[in-house]
PDB file of C-alpha atoms in Angstrom:
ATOM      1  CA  UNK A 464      -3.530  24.219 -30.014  1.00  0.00           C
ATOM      2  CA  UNK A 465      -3.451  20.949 -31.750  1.00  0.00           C
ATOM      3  CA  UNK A 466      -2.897  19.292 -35.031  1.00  0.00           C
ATOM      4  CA  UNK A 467      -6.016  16.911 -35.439  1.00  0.00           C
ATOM      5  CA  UNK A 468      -7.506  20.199 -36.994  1.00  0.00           C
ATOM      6  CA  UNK A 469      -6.345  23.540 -38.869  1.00  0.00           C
ATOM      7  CA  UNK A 470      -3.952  25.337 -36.504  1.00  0.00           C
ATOM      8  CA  UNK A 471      -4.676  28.806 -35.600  1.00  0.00           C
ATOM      9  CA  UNK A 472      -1.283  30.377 -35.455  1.00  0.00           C
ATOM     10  CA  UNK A 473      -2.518  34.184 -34.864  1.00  0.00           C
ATOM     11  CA  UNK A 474      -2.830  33.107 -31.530  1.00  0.00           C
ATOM     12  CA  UNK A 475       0.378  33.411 -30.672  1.00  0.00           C
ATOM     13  CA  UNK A 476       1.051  37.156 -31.980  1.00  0.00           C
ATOM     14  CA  UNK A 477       0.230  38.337 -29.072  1.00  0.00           C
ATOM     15  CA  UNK A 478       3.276  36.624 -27.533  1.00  0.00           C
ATOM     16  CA  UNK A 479       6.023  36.329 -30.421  1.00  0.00           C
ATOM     17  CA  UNK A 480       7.881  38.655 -33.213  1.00  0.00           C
ATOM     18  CA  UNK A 481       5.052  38.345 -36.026  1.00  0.00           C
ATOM     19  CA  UNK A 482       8.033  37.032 -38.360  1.00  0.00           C
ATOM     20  CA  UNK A 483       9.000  33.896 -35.818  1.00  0.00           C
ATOM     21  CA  UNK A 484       5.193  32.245 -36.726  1.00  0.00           C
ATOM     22  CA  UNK A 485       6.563  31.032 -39.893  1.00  0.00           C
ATOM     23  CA  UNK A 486       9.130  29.238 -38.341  1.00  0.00           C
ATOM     24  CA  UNK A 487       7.058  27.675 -35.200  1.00  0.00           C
ATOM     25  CA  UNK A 488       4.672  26.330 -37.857  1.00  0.00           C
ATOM     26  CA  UNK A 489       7.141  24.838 -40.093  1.00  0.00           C
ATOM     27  CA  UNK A 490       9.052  23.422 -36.773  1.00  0.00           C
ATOM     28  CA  UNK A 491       5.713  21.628 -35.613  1.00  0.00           C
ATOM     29  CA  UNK A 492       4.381  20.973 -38.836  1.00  0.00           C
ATOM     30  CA  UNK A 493       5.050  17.459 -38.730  1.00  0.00           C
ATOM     31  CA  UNK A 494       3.788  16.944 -35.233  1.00  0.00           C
ATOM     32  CA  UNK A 495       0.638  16.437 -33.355  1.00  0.00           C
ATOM     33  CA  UNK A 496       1.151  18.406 -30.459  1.00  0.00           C
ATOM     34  CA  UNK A 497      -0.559  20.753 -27.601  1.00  0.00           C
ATOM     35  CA  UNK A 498       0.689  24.189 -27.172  1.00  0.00           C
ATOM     36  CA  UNK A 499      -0.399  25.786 -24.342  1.00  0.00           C
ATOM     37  CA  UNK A 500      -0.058  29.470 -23.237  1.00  0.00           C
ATOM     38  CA  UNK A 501       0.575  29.408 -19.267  1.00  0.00           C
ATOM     39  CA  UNK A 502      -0.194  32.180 -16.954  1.00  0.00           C
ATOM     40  CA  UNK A 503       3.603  33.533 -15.701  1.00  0.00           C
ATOM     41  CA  UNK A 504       5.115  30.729 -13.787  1.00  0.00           C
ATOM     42  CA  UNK A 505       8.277  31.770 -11.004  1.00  0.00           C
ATOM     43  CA  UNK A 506       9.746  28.659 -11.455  1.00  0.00           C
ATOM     44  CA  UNK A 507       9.876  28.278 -15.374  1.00  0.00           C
ATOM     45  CA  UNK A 508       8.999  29.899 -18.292  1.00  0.00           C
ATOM     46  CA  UNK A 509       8.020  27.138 -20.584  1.00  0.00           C
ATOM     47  CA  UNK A 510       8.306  23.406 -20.294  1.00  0.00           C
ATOM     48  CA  UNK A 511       7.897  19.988 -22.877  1.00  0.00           C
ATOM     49  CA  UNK A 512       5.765  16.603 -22.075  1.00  0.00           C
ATOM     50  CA  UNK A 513       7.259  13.488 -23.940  1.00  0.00           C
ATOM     51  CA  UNK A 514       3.756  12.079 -25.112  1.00  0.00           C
ATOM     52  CA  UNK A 515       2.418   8.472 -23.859  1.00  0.00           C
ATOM     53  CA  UNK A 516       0.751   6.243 -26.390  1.00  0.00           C
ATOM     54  CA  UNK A 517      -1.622   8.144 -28.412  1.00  0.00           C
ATOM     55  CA  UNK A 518      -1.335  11.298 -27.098  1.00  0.00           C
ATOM     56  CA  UNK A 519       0.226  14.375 -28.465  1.00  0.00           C
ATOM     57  CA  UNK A 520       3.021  16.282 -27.751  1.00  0.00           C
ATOM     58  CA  UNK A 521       2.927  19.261 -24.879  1.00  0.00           C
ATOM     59  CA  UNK A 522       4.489  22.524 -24.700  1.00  0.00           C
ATOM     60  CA  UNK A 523       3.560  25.554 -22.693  1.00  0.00           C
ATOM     61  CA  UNK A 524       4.912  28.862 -22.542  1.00  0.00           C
ATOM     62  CA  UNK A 525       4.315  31.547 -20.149  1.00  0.00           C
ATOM     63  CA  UNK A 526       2.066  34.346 -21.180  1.00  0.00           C
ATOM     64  CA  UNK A 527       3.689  37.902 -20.423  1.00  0.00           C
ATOM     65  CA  UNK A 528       7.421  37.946 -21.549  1.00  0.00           C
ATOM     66  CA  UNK A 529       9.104  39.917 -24.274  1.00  0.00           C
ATOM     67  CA  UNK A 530       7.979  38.434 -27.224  1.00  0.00           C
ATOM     68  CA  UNK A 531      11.754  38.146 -27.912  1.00  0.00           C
ATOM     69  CA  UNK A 532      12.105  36.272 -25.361  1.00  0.00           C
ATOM     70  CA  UNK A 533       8.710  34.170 -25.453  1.00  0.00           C
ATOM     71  CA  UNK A 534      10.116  32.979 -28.989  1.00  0.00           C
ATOM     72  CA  UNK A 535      13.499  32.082 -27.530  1.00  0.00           C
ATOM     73  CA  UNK A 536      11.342  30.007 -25.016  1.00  0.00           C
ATOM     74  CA  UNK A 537       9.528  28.213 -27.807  1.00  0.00           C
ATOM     75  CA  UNK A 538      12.711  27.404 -29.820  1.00  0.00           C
ATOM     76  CA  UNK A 539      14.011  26.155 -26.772  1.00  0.00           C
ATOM     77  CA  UNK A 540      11.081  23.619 -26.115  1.00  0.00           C
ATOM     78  CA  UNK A 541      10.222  22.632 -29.669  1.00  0.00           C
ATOM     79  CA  UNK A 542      13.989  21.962 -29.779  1.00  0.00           C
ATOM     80  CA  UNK A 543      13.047  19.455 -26.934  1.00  0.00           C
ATOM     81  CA  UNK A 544      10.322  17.771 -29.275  1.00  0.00           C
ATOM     82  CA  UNK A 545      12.164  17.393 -32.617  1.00  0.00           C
ATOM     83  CA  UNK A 546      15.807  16.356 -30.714  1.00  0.00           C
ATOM     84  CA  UNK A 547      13.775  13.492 -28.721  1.00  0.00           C
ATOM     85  CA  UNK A 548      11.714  12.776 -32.482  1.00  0.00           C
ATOM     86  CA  UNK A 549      15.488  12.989 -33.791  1.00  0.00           C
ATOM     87  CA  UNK A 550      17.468  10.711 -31.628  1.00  0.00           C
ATOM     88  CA  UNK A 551      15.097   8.871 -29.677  1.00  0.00           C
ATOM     89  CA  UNK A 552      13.798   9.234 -25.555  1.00  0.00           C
ATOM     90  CA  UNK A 553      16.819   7.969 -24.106  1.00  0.00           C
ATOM     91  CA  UNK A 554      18.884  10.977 -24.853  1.00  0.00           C
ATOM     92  CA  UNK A 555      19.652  13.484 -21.850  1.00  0.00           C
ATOM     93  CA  UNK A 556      17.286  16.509 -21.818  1.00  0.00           C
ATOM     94  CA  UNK A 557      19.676  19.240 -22.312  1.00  0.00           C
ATOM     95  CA  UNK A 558      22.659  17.060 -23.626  1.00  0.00           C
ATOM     96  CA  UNK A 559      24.068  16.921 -26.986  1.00  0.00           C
ATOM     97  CA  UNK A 560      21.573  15.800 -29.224  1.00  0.00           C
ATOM     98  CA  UNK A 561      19.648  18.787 -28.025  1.00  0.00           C
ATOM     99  CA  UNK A 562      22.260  21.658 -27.716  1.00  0.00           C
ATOM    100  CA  UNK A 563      22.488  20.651 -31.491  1.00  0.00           C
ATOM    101  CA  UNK A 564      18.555  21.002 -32.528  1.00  0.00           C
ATOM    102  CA  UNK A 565      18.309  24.232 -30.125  1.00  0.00           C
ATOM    103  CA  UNK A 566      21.366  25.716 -31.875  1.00  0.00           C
ATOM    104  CA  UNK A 567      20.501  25.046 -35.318  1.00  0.00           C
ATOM    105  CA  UNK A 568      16.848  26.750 -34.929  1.00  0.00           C
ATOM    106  CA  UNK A 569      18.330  29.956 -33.335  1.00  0.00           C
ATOM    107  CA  UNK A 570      20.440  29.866 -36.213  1.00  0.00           C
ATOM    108  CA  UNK A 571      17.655  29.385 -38.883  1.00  0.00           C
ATOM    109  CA  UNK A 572      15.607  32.275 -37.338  1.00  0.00           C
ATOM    110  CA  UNK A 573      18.183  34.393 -36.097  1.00  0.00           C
ATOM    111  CA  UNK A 574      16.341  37.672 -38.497  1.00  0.00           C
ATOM    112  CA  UNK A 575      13.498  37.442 -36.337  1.00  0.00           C
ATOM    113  CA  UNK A 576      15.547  39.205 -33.306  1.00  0.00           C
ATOM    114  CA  UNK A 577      16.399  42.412 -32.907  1.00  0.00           C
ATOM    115  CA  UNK A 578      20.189  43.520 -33.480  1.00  0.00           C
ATOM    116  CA  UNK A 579      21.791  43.791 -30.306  1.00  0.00           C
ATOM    117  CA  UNK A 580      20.209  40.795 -29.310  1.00  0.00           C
ATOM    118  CA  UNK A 581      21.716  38.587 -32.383  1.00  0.00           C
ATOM    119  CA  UNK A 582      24.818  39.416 -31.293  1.00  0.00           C
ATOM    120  CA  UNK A 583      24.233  37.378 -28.241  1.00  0.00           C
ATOM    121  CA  UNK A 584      22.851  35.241 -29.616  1.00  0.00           C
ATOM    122  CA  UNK A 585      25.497  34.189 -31.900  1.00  0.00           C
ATOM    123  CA  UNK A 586      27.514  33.507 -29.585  1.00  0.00           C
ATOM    124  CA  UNK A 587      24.952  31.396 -27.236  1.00  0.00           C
ATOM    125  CA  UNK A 588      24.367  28.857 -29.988  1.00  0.00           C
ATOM    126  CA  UNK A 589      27.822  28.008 -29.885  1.00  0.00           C
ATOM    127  CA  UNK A 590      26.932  25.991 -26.299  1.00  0.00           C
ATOM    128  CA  UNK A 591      23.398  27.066 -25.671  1.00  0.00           C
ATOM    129  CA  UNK A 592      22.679  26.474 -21.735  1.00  0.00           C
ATOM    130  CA  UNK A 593      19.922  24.878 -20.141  1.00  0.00           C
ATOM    131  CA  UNK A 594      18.379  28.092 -18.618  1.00  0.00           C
ATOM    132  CA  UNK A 595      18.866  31.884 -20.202  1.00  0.00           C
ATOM    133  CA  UNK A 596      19.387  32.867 -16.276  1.00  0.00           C
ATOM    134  CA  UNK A 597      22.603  30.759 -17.007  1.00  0.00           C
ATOM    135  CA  UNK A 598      24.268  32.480 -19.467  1.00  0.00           C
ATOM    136  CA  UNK A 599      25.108  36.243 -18.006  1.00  0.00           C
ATOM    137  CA  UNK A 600      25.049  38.407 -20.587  1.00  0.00           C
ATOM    138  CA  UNK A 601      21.496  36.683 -22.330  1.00  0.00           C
ATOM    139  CA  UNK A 602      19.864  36.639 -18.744  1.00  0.00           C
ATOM    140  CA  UNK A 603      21.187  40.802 -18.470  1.00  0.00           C
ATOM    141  CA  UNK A 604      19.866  42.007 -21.291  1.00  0.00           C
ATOM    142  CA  UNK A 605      16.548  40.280 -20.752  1.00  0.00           C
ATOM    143  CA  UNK A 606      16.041  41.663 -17.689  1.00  0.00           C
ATOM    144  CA  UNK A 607      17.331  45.223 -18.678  1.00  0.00           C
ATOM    145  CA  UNK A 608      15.054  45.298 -21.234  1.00  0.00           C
ATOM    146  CA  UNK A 609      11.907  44.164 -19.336  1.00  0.00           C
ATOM    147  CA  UNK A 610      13.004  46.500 -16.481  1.00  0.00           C
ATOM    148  CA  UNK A 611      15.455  49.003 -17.390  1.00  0.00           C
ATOM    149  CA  UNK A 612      15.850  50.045 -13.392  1.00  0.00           C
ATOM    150  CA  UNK A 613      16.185  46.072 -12.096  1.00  0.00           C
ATOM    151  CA  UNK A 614      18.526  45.949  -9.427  1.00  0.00           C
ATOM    152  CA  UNK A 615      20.765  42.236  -9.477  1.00  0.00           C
ATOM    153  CA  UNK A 616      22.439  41.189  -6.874  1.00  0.00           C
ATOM    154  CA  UNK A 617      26.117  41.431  -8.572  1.00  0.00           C
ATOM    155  CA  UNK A 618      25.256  45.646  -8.406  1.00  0.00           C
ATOM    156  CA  UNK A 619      24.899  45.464  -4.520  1.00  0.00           C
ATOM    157  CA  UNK A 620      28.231  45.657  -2.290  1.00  0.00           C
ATOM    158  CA  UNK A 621      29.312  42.877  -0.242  1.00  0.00           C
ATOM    159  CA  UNK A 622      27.050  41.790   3.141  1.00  0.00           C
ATOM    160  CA  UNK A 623      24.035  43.786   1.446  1.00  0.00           C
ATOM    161  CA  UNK A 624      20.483  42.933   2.778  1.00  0.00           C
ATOM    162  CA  UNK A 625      18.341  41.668   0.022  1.00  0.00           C
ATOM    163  CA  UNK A 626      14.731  40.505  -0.643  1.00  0.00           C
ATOM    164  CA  UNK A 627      14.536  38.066  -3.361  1.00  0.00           C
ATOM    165  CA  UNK A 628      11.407  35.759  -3.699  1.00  0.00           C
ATOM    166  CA  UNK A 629       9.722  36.853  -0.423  1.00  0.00           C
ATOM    167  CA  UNK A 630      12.739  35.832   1.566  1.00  0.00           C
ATOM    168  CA  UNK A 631      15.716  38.059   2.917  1.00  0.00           C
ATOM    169  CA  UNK A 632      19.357  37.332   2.490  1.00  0.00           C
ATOM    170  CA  UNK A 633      22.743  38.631   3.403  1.00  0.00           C
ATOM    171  CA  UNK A 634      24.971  38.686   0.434  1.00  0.00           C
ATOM    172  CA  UNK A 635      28.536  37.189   1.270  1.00  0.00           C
ATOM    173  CA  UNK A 636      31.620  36.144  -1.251  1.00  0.00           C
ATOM    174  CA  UNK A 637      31.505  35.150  -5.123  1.00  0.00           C
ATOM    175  CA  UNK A 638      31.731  31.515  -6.398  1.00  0.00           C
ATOM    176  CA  UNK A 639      32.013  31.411 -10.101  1.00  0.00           C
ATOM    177  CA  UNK A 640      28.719  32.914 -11.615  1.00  0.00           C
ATOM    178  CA  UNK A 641      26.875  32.915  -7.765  1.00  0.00           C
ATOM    179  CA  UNK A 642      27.557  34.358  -4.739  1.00  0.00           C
ATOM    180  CA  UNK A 643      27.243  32.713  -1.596  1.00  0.00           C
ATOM    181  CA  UNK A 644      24.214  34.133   0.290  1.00  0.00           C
ATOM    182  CA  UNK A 645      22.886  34.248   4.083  1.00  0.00           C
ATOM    183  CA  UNK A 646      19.156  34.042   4.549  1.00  0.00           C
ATOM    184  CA  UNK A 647      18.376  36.180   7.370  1.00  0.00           C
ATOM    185  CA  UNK A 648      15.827  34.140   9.255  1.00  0.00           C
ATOM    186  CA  UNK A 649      17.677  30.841   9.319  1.00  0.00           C
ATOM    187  CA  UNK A 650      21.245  31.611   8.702  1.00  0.00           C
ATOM    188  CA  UNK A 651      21.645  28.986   6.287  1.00  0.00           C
ATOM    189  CA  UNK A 652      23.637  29.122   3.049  1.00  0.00           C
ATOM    190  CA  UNK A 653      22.516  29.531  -0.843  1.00  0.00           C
ATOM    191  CA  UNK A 654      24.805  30.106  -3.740  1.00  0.00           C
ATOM    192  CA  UNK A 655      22.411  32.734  -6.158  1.00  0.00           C
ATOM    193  CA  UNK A 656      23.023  33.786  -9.672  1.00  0.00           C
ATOM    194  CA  UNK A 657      24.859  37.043 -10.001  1.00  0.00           C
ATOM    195  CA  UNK A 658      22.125  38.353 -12.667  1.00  0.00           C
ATOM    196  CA  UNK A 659      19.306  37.165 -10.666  1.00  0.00           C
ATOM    197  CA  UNK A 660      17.035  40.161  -9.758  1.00  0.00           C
ATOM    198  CA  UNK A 661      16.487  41.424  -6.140  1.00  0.00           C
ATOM    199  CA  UNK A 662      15.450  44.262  -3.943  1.00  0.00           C
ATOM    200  CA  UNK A 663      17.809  46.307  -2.054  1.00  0.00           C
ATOM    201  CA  UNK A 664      16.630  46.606   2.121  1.00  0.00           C
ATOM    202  CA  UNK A 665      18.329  49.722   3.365  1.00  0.00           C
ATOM    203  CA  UNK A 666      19.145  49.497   7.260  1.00  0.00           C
ATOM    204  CA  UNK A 667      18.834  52.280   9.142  1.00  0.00           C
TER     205      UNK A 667
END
């Protein structure tokens, strides 16, 4: 999508609450921009492009998600656009300036979400994080709700064998929000996120 012509917002309801289009097209309003629905990525679920001279704007989105979620994603990269519009490239991606911008939006539309999830919300914007997988209890219910069997590796016991992106690991000790993890093939060490979701390998 683009603003050199008449933007054709219906093509997101597919992937958003119907009540969050009124707020993406009064966020971008001022903007020329390209939105651009991605096919699911594994390492992000949306990203924003600083323009060069005389081009637009860029943000993609992964096609896919809860549309809850998919909205979240938006906010979170139109907060990107208007923070560096607002105070200027040099600010840190995820720093301040943005926390601010991101916070204030998922305050403006926090009606669009459903109840339980405002509640997490709420308290989120107080120090949104850089990535939902960050913040435990946003990244849980997210993946509860998109898969209300998903296993995470906090629910397996200690020294548990576990597949997680085509790669097997031993699960050892907890640091902070990870856990210090073994992969199986090469012995070496990886700290994972507690809610990050994996596959149980029984051994017989």
């Amino acid at each position: 999508m683009e603003t050199s012509k008449k933007v054709d917002y219906s093509k997101l309801n597919p992937h958003i609450p119907k009540e969050a289009i009124v707020y993406i097209e009064k966020w971008l309003e001022p903007y020329w921009f390209h939105l651009v629905i991605k096919k699911p990525r594994s390492t992000k679920l949306g990203d924003y492009r600083v323009p060069k001279e005389g081009n637009p704007h860029i943000i993609t989105v992964n096609s896919g998600m809860l549309k809850s979620l998919c909205f979240l994603t938006l906010t979170h990269e139109i907060a990107h656009l208007r923070a560096f519009d607002l105070y200027s490239r040099r600010i840190q991606p995820h720093g301040k300036e943005w926390k601010k911008t991101f916070s204030e939006m998922i305050s403006e539309s926090i009606d669009v979400y459903e109840e339980e999830l405002k509640v997490i919300l709420k308290v989120f914007m107080q120090n949104p994080k850089a990535s939902f997988y960050a913040d435990k209890k946003l990244s849980e219910y997210f993946i509860r709700k998109q898969d209300p069997n998903a296993l995470l590796l906090k629910d397996l016991h200690v020294n548990a064998l576990f597949k997680i992106n085509n790669k097997f690991f031993y699960k050892l000790k907890k640091s902070k929000t990870r856990y210090i993890c073994i992969e199986k093939n090469t012995g070496k060490r990886y700290l994972i996120a507690e809610n990050a979701p994996v596959t149980e390998i029984n051994v017989l």
